[in-house]
mmCIF file of N, CA and C in Angstrom:
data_model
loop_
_atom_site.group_PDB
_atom_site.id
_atom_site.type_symbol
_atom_site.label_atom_id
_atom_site.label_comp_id
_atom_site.label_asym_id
_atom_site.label_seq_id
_atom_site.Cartn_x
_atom_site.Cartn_y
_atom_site.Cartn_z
ATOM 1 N N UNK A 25 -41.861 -15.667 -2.186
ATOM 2 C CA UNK A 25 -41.106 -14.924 -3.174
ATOM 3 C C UNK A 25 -39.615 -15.079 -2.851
ATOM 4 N N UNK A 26 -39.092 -15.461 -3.710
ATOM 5 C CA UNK A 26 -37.303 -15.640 -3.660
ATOM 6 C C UNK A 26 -36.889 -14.501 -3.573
ATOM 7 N N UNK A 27 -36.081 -14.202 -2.628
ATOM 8 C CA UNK A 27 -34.567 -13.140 -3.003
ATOM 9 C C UNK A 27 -33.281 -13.370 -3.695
ATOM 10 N N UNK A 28 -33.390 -12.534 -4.376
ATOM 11 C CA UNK A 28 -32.317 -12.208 -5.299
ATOM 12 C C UNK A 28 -30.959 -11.678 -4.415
ATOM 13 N N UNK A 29 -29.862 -12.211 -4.316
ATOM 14 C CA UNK A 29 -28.977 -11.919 -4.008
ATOM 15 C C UNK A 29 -27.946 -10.779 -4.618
ATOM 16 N N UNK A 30 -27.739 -9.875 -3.811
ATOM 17 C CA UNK A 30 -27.117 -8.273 -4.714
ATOM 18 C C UNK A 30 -25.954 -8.896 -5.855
ATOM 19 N N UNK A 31 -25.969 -8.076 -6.501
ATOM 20 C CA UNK A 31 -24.986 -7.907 -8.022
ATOM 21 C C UNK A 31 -23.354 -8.179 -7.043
ATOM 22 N N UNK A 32 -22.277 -8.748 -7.618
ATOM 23 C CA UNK A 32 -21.143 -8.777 -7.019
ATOM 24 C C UNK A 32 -20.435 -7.402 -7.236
ATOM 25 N N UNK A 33 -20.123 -6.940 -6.659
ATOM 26 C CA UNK A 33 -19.110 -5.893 -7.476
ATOM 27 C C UNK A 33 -18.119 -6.716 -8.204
ATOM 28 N N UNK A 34 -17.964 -5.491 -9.436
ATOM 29 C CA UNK A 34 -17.251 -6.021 -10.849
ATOM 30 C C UNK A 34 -15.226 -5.749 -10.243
ATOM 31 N N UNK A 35 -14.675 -7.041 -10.411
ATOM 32 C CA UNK A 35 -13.247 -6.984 -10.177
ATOM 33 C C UNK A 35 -12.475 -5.385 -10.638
ATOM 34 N N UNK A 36 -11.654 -5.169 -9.884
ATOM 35 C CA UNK A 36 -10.637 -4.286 -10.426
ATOM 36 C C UNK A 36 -10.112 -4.734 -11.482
ATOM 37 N N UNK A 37 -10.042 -3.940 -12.499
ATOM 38 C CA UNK A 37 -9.188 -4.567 -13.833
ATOM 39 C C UNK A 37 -7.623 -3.789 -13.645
ATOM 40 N N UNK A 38 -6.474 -4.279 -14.200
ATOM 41 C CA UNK A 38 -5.791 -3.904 -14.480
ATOM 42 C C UNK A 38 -5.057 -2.562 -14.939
ATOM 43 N N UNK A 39 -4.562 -1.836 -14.612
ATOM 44 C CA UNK A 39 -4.276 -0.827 -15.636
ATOM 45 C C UNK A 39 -2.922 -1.133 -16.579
ATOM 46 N N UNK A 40 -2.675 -1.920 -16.907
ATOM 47 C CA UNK A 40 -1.856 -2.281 -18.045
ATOM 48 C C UNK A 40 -2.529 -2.327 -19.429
ATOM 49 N N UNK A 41 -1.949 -1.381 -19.730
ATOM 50 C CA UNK A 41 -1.711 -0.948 -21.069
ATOM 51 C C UNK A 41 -1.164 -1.914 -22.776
ATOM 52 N N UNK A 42 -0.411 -2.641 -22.058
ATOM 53 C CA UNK A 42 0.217 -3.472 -22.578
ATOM 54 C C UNK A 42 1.758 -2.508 -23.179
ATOM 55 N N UNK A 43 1.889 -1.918 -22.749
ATOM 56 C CA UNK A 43 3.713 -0.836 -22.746
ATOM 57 C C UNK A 43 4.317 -0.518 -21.684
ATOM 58 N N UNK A 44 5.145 -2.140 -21.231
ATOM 59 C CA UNK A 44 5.678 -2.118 -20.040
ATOM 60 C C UNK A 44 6.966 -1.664 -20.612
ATOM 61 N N UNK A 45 7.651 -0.445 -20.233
ATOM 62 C CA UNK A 45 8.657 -0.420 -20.555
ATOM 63 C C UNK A 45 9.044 0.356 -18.675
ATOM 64 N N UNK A 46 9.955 -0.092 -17.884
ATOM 65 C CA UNK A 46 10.199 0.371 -16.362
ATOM 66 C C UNK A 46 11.307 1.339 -16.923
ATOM 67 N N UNK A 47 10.955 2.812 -15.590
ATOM 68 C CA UNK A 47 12.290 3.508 -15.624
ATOM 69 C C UNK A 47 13.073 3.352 -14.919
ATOM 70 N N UNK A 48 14.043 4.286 -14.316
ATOM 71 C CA UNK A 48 15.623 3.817 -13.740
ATOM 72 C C UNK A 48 15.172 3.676 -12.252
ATOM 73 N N UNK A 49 13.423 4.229 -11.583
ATOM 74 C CA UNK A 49 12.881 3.783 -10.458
ATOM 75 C C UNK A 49 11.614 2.855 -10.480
ATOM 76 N N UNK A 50 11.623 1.829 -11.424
ATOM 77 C CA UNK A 50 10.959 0.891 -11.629
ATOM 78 C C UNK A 50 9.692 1.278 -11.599
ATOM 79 N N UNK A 51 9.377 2.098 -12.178
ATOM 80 C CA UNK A 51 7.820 2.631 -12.502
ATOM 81 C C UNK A 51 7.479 2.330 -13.940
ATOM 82 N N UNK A 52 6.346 1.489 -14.064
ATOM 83 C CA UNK A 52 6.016 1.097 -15.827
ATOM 84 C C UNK A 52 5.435 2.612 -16.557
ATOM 85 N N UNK A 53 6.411 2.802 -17.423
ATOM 86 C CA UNK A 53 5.819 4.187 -18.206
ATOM 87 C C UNK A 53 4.748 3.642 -19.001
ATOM 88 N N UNK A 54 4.302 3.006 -19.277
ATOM 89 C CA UNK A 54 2.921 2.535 -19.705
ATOM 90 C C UNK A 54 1.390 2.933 -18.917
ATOM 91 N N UNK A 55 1.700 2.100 -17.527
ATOM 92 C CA UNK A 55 0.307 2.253 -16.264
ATOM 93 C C UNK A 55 0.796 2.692 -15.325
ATOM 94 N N UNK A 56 2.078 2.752 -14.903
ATOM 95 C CA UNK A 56 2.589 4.061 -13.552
ATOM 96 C C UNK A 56 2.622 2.991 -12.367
ATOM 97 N N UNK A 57 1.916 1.711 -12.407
ATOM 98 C CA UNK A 57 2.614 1.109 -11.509
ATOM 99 C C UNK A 57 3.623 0.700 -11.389
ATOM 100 N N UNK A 58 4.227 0.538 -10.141
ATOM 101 C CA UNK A 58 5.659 0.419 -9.442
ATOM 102 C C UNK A 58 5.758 -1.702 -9.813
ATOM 103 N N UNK A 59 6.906 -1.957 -9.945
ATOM 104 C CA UNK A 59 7.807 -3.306 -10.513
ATOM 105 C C UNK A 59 6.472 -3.958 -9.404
ATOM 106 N N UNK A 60 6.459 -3.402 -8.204
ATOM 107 C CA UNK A 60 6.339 -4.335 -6.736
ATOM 108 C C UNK A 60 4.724 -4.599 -7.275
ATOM 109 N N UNK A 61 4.336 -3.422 -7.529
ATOM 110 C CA UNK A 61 2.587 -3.878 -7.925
ATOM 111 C C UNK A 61 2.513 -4.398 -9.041
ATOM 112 N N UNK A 62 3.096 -4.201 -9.788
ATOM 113 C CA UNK A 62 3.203 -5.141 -10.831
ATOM 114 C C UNK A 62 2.881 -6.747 -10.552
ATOM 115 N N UNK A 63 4.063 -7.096 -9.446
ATOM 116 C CA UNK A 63 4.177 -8.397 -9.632
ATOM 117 C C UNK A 63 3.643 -8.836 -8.588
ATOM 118 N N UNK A 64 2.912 -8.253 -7.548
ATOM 119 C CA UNK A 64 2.091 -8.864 -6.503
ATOM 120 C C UNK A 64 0.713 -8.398 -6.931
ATOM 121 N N UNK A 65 0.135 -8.151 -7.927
ATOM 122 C CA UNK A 65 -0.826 -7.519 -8.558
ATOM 123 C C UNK A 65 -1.896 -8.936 -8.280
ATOM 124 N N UNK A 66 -1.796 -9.925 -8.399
ATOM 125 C CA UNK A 66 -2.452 -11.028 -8.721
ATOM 126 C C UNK A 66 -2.776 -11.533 -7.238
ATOM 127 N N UNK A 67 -1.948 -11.364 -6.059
ATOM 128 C CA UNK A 67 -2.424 -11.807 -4.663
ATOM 129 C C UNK A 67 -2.795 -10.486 -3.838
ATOM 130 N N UNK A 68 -3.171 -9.480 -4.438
ATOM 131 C CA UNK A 68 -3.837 -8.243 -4.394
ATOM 132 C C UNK A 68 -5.298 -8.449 -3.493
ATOM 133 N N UNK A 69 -5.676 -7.755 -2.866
ATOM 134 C CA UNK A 69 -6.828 -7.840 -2.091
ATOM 135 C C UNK A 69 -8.072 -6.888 -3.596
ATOM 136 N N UNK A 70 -9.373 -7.025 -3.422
ATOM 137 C CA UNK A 70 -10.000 -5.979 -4.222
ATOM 138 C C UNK A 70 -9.426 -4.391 -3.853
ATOM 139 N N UNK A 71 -9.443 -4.056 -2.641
ATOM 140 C CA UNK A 71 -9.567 -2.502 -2.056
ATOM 141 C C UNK A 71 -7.514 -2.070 -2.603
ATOM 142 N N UNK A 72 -6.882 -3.468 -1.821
ATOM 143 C CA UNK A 72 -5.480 -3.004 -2.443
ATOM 144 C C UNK A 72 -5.448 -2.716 -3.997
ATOM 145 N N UNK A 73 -6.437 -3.759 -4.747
ATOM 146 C CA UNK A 73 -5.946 -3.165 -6.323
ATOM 147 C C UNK A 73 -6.632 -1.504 -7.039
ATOM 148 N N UNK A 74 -7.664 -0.932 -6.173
ATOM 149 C CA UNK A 74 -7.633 -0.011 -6.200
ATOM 150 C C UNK A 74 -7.354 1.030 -5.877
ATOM 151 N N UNK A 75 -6.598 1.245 -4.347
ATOM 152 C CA UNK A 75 -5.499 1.792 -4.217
ATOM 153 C C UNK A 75 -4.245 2.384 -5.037
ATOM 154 N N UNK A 76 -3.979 1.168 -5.721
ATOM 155 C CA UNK A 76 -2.707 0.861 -6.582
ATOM 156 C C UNK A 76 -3.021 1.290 -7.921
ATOM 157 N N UNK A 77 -4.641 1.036 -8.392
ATOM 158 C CA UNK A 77 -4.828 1.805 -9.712
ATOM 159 C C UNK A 77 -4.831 3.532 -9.285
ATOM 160 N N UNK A 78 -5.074 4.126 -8.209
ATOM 161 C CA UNK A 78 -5.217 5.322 -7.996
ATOM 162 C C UNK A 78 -3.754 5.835 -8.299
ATOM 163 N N UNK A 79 -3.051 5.440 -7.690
ATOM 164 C CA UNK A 79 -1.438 5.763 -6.956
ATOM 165 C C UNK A 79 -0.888 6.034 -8.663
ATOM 166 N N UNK A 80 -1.083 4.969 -9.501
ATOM 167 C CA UNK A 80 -0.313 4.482 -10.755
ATOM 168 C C UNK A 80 -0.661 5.634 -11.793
ATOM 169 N N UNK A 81 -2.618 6.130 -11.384
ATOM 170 C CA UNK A 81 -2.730 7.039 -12.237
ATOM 171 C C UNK A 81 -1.896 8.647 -11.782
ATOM 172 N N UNK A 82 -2.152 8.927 -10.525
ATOM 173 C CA UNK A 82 -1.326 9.724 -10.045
ATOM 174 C C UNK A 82 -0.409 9.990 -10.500
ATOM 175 N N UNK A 83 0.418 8.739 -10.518
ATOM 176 C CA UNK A 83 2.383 8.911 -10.714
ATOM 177 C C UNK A 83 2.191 8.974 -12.264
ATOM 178 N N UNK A 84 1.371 8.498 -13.319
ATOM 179 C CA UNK A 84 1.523 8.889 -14.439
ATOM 180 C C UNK A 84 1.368 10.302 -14.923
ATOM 181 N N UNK A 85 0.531 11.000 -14.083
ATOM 182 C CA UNK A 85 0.174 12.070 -14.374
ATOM 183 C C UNK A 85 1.150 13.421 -13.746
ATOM 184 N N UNK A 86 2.322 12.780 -12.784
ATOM 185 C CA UNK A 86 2.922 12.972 -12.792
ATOM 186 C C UNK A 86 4.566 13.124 -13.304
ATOM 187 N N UNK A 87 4.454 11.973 -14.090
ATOM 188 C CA UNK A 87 5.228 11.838 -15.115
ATOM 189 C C UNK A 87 4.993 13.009 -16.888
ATOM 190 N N UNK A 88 4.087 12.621 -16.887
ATOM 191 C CA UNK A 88 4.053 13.247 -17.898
ATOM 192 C C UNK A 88 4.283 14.856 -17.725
ATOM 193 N N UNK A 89 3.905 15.603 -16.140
ATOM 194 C CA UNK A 89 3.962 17.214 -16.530
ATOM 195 C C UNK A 89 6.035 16.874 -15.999
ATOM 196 N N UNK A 90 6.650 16.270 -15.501
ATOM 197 C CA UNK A 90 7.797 16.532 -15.250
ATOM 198 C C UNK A 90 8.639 16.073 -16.858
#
């Protein structure tokens, strides 16, 4: 009987929104990530890009009550 090799875990997706607009501390008011994750987003480890989706939802949700 063959084994089946486990399911991969499914990639981190993005949280871009597609409404990059950065404020005066380079945070996208769109997904709350910072310029830096933004643009190292792509040589991202799996565990770093979820980190970074946590952080982004955070700071949005911090944005919005300030």
């Amino acid at each position: 009987m063959a084994m089946t090799p486990p399911p991969l875990p499914m990639p981190i997706a993005s949280p871009c929104i597609r409404v990059c607009t950065l404020s005066d501390e380079d945070v996208c008011l769109g997904c709350g990530r910072t310029l830096e994750d933004i643009t190292h987003w792509s040589k991202m480890t799996e565990a770093e890009k979820a980190q970074c989706v946590q952080r982004a939802a955070s700071t949005l949700q911090q944005l919005k009550r300030g």
